[in-house]
Tab-separated table of C-alpha atoms and ligand atoms in Angstrom:
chain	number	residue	atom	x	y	z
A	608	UNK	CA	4.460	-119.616	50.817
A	609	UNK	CA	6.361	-120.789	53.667
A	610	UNK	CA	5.649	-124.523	55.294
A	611	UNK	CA	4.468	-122.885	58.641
A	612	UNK	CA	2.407	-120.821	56.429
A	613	UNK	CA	0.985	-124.034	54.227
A	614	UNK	CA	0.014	-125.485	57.594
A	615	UNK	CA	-1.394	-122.214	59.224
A	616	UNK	CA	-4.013	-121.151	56.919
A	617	UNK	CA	-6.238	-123.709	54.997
A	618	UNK	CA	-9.362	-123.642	53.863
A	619	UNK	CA	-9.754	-120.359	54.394
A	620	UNK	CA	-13.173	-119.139	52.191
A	621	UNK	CA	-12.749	-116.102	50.270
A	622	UNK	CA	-15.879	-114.876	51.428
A	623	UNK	CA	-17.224	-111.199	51.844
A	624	UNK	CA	-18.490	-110.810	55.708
A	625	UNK	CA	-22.243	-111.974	56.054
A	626	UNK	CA	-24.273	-109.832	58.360
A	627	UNK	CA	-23.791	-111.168	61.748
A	628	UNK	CA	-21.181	-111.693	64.384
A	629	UNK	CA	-18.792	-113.700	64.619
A	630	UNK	CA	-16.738	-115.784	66.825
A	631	UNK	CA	-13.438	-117.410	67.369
A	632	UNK	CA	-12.951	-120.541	69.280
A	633	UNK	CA	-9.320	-121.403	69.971
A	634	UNK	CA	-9.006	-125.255	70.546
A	635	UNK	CA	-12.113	-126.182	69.005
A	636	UNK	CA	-11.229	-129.704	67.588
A	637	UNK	CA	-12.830	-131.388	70.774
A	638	UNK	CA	-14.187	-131.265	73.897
A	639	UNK	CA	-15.141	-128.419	75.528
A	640	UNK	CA	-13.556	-125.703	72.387
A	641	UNK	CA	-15.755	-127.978	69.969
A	642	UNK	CA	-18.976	-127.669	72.521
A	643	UNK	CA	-18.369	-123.598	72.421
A	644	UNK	CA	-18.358	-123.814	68.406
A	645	UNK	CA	-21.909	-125.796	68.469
A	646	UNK	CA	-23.425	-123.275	70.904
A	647	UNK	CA	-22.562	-119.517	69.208
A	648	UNK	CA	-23.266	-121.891	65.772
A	649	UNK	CA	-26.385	-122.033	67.648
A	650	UNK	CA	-26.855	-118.803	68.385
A	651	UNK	CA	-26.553	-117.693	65.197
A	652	UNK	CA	-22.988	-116.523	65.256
A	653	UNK	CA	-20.433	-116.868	62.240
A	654	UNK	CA	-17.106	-119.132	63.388
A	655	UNK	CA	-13.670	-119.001	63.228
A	656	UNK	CA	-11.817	-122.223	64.686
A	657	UNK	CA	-8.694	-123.143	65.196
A	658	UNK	CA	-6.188	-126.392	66.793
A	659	UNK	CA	-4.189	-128.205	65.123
A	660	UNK	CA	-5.677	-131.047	63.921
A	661	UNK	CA	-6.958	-130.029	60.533
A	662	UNK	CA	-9.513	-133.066	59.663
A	663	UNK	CA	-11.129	-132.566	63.127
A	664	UNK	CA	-11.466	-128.635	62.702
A	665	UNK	CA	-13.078	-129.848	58.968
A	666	UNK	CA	-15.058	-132.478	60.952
A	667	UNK	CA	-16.345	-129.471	63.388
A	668	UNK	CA	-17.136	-127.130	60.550
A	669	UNK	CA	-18.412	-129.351	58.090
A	670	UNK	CA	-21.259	-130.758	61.006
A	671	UNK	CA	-21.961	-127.044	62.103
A	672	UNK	CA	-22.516	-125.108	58.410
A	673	UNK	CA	-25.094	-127.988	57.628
A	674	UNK	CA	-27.252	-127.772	61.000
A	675	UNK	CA	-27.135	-124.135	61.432
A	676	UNK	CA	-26.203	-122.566	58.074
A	677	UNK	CA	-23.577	-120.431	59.416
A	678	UNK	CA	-19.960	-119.666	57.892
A	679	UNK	CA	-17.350	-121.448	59.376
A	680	UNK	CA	-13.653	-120.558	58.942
A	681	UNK	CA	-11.289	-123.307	59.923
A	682	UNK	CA	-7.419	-122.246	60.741
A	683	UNK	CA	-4.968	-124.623	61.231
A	684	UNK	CA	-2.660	-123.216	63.984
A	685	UNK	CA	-0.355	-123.964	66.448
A	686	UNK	CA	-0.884	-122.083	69.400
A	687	UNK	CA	2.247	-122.917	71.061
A	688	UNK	CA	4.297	-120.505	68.165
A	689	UNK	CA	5.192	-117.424	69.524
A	690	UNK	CA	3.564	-115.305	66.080
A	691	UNK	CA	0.433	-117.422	66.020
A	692	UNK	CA	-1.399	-114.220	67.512
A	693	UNK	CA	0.016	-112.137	65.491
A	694	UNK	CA	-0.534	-114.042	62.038
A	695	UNK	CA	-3.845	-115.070	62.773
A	696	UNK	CA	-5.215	-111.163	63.598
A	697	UNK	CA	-3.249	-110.172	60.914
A	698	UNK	CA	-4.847	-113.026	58.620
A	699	UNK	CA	-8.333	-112.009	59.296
A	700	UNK	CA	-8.186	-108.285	59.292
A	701	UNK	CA	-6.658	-108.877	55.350
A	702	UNK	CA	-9.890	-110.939	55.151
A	703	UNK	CA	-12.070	-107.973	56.689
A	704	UNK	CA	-12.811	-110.703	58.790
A	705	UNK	CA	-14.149	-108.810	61.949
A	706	UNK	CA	-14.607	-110.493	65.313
A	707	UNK	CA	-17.207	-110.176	68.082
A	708	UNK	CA	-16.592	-112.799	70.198
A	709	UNK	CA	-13.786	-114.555	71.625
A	710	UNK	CA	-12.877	-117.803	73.573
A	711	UNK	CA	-9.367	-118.751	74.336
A	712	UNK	CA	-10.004	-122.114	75.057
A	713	UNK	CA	-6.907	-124.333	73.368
A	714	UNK	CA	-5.587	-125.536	76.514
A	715	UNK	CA	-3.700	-128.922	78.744
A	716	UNK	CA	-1.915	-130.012	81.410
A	717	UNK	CA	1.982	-130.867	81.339
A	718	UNK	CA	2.006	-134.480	84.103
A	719	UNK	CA	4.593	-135.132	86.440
A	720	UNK	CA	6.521	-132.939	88.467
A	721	UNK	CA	8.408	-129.688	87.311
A	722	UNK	CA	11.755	-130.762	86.935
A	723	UNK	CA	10.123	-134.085	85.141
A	724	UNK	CA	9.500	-132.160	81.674
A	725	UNK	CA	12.064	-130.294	79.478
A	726	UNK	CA	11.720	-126.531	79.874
A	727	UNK	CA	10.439	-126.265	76.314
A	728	UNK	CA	7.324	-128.218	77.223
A	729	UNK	CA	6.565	-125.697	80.058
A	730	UNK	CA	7.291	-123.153	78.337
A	731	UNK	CA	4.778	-124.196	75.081
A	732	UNK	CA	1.743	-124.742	77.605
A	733	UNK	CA	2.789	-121.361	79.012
A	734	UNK	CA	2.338	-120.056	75.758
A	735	UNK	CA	-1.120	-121.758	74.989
A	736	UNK	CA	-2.747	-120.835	77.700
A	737	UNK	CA	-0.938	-117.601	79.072
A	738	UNK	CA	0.829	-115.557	76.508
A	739	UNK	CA	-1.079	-116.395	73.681
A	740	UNK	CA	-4.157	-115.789	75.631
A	741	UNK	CA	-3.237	-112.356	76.370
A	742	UNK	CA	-1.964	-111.381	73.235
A	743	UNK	CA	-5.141	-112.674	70.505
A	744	UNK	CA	-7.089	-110.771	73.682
A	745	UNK	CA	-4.491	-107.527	73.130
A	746	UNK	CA	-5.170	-107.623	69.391
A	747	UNK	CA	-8.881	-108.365	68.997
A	748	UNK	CA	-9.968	-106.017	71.761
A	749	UNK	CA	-9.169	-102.398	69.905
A	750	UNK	CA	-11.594	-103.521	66.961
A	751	UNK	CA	-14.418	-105.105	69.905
A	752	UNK	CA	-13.911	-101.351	71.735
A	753	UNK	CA	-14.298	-99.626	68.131
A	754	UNK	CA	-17.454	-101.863	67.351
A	755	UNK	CA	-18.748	-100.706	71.001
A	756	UNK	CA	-19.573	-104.621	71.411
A	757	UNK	CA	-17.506	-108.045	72.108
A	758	UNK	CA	-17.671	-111.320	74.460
A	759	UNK	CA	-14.696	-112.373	75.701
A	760	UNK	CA	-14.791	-116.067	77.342
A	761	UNK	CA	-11.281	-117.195	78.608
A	762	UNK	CA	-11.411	-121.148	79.597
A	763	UNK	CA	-9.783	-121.402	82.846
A	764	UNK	CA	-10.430	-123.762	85.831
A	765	UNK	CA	-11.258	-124.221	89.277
A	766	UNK	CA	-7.857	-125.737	90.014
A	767	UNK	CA	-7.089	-121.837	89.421
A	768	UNK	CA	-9.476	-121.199	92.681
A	769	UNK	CA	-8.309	-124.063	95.145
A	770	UNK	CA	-5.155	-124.705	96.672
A	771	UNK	CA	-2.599	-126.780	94.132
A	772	UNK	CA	-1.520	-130.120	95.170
A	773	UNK	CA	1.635	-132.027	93.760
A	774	UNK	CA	2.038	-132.541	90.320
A	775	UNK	CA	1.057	-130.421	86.783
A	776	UNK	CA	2.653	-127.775	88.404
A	777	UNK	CA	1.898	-124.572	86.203
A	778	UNK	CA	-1.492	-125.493	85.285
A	779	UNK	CA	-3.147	-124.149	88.278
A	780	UNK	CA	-1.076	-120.846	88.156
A	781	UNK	CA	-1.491	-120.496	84.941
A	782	UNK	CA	-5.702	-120.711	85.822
A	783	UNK	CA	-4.891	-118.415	88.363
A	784	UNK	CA	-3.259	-116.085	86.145
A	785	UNK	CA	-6.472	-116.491	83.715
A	786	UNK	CA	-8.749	-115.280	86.037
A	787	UNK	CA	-7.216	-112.798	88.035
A	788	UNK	CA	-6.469	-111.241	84.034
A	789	UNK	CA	-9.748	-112.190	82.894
A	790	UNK	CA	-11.835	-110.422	86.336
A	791	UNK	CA	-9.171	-107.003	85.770
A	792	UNK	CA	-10.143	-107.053	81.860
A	793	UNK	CA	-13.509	-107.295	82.786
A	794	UNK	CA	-13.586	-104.495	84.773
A	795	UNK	CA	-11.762	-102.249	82.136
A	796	UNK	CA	-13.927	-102.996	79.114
A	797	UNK	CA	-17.528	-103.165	80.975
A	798	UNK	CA	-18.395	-99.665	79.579
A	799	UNK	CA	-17.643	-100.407	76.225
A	800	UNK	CA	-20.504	-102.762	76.274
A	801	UNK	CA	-17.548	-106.181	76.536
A	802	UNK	CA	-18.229	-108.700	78.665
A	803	UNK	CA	-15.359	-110.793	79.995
A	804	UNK	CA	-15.876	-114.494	81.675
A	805	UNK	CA	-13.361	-116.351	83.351
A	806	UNK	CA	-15.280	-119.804	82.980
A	807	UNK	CA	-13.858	-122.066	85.561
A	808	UNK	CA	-14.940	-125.854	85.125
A	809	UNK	CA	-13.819	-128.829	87.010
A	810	UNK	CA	-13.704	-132.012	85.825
A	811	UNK	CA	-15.266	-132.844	82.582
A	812	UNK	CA	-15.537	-135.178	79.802
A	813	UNK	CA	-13.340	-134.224	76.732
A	814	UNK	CA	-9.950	-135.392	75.475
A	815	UNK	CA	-8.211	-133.536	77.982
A	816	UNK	CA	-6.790	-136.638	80.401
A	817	UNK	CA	-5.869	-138.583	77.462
A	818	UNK	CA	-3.683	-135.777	76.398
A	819	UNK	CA	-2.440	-135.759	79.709
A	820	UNK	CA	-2.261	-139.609	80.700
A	821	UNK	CA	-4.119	-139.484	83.716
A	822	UNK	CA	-6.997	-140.870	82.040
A	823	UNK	CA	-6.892	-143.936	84.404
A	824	UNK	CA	-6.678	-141.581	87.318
A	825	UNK	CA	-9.821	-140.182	86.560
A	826	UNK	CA	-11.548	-143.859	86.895
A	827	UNK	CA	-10.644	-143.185	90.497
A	828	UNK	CA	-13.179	-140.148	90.599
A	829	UNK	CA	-17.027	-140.799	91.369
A	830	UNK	CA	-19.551	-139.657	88.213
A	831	UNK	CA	-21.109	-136.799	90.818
A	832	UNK	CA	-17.682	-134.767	90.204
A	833	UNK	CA	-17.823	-134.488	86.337
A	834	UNK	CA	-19.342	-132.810	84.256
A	835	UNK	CA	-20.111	-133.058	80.192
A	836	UNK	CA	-19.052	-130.288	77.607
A	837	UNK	CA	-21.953	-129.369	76.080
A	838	UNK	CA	-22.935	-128.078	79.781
A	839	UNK	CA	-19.850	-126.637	80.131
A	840	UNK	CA	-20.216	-124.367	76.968
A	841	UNK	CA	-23.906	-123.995	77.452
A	842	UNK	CA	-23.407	-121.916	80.678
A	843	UNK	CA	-20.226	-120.432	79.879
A	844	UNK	CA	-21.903	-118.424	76.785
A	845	UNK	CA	-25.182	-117.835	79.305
A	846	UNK	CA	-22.036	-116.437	82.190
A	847	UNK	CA	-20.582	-114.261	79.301
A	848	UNK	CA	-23.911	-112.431	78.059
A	849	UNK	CA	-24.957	-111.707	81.873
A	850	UNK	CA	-21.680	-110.069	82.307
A	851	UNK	CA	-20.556	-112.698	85.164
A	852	UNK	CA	-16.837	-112.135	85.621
A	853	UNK	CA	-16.007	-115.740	87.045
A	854	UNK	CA	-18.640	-118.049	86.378
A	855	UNK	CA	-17.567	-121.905	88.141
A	856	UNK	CA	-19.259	-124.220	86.253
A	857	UNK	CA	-21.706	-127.275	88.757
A	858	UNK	CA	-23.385	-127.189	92.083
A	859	UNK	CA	-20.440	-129.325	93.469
A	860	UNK	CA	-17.120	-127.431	92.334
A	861	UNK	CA	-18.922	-123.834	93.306
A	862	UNK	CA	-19.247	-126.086	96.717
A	863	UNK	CA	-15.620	-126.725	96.672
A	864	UNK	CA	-14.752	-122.980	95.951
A	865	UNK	CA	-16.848	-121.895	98.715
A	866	UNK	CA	-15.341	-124.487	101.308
A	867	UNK	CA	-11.790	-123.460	100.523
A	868	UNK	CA	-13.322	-119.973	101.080
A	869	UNK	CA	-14.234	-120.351	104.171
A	870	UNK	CA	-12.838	-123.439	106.231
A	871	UNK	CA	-9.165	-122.453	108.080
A	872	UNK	CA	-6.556	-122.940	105.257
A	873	UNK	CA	-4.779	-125.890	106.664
A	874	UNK	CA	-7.761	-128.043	106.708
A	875	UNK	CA	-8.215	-127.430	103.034
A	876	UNK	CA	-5.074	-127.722	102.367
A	877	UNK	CA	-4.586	-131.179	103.628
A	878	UNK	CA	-7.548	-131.880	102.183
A	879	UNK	CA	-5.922	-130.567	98.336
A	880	UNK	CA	-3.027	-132.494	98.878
A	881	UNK	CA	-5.186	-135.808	100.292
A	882	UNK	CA	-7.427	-135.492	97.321
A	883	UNK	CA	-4.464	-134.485	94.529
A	884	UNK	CA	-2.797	-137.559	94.561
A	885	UNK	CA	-6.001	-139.056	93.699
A	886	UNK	CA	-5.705	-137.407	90.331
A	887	UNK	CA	-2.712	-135.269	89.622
A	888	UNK	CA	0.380	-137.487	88.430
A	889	UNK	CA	3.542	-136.558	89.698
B	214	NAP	N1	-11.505	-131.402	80.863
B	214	NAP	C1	-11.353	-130.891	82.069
B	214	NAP	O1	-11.498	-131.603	83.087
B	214	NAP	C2	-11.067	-129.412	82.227
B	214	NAP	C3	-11.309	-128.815	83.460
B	214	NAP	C4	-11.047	-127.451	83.621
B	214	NAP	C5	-10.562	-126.715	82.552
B	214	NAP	N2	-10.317	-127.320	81.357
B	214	NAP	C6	-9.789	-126.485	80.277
B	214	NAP	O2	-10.659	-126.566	79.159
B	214	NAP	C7	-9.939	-126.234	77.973
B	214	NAP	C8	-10.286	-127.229	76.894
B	214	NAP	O3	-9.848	-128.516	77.275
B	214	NAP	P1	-10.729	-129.818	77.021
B	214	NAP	O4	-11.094	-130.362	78.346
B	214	NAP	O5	-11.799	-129.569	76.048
B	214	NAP	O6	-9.602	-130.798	76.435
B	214	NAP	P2	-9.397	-131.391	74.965
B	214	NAP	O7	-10.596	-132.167	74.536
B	214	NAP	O8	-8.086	-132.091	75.011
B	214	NAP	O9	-9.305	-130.092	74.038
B	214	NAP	C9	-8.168	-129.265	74.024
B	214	NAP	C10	-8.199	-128.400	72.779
B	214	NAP	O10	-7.050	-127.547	72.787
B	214	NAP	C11	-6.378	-127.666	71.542
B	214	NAP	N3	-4.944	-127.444	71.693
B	214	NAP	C12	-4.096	-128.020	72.569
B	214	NAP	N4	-2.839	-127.607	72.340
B	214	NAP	C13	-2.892	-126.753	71.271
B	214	NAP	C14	-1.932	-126.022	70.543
B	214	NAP	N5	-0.616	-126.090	70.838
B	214	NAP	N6	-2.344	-125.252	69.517
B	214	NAP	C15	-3.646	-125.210	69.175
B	214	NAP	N7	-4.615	-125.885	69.828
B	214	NAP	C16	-4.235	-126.655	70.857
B	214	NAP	C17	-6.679	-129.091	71.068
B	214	NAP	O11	-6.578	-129.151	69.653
B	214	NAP	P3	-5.442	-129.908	68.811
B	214	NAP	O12	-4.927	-131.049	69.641
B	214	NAP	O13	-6.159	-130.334	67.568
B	214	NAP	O14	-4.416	-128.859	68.545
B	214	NAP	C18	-8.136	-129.226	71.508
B	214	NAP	O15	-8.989	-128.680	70.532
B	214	NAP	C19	-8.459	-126.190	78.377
B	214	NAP	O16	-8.038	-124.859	78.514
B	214	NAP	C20	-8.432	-126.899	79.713
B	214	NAP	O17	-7.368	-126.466	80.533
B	214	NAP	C21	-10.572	-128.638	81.165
């Protein structure tokens, strides 16, 4: 066994499939991944997580096997590696491990300007949240079609939706990227019986501005404009059974996507790059 492979699959159960669906949560050692775990553990569903950080995928799984006596499946893995797609779907189907519902969630935002960050650092969130997205999509999909069922949720954002100020300068096209894949998928894979969900959040409580460092930023913000996880997840999973293509989570950010909808462009856009600097670092 190779080291990648030492860190990429622990604690994997040898178990035979039990008889319900399952899911798998990229990104679920916090915030808004972890919230998705705790509502298809809810719901009855069967788990596989993954992220990095081992003891808080054990943490996760541990918490959710006890309260809802489902089977959880923790994999360690690195979604920034090119073959993590590839040895993760390759993993499971050895472990007739079959999956039902997806949500590419594992996801951050790279501070500063463009030039500010070594390519490499682009180029792993690219990975994360673009390539890898597509490709665990490309490989669980086939075996969702045969099945004639699957959920597909892909995490994006409603910086995808509004016009992108200064600063973190592929997240927002990556979003954008997200949904316009997610709404095309969607539209492909409806008779099938799949349902695919670009869930598009704005601000909300989770790790996510600690990883990026604008955590004192986001002081700047008034309470009205966040939102928690748990509510987050909660009607993500309610957007993805009703077959909602885009789903924006909150009364105020649908607000915001309406506004930039319809007020001229160059008000909004002074408005985006008023309000960016407020909490985009660059
Ligand atoms: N919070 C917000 O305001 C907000 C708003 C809109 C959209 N979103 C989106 O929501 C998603 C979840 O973010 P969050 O807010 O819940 O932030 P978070 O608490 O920081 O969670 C991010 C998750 O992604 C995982 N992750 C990051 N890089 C990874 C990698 N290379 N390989 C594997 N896993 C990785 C992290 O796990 P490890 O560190 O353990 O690997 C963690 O579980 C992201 O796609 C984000 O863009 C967040």
């Amino acid at each position: 066994m190779t080291s990648h492979e030492k860190e990429f699959y622990v604690n994997v159960p040898n178990a035979s499939r039990v008889n319900s669906r399952t899911a798998l949560i990229t990104g679920a050692s916090s915030g808004i991944g972890e919230a998705f775990a705790e509502v298809f553990a809810a719901h009855g569903f069967d788990l596989v997580i993954t992220a990095r950080r081992e003891d808080r995928l054990r943490a996760v799984a541990a918490r959710l096997e006890e309260r809802y006596r489902i089977r959880v499946l923790v994999c360690v893995a690195d979604h920034a590696r090119q073959d993590t797609a590839e040895r993760l779907s390759t993993e499971l189907a050895a472990r007739g491990l079959t999956i039902d519902a997806l949500v590419n969630n594992a996801g951050y935002g790279v501070p500063g300007t463009f030039v500010a960050s070594p390519w490499q650092r682009h180029q792993d969130m690219l990975q994360v949240m673009v390539v890898g997205l597509a490709e665990l999509t490309h490989r669980l999909l086939p075996g969702m079609i045969d099945r004639g069922y699957g959920r597909i949720i892909n995490v994006a954002s409603l910086a995808g939706l509004v016009p992108a100020p200064a600063g973190h300068t592929l997240y927002a096209a990556a979003k954008a990227l997200v949904i316009k894949f997610s709404e095309a998928l969607a539209n492909e894979v409806r008779k099938h019986n799949i349902h695919v969900t670009a869930v598009c959040p704005g601000f909300t409580i989770s790790e996510f501005h600690d990883v990026t460092g604008t955590r004192e930023q986001m002081k700047n913000l008034p309470p009205w404009m966040w939102l928690d996880s748990p509510t987050v997840a909660r009607q993500g999973f309610e957007a993805v059974m009703a077959g909602t293509p885009i789903y924006i989570n909150g009364r105020v950010n649908r607000s915001i996507a309406l506004l930039v909808r319809y007020v001229p462009e160059r008000v909004v856009k002074a408005i985006g790059r008023r309000f960016g600097r407020s909490y985009r670092k660059a």
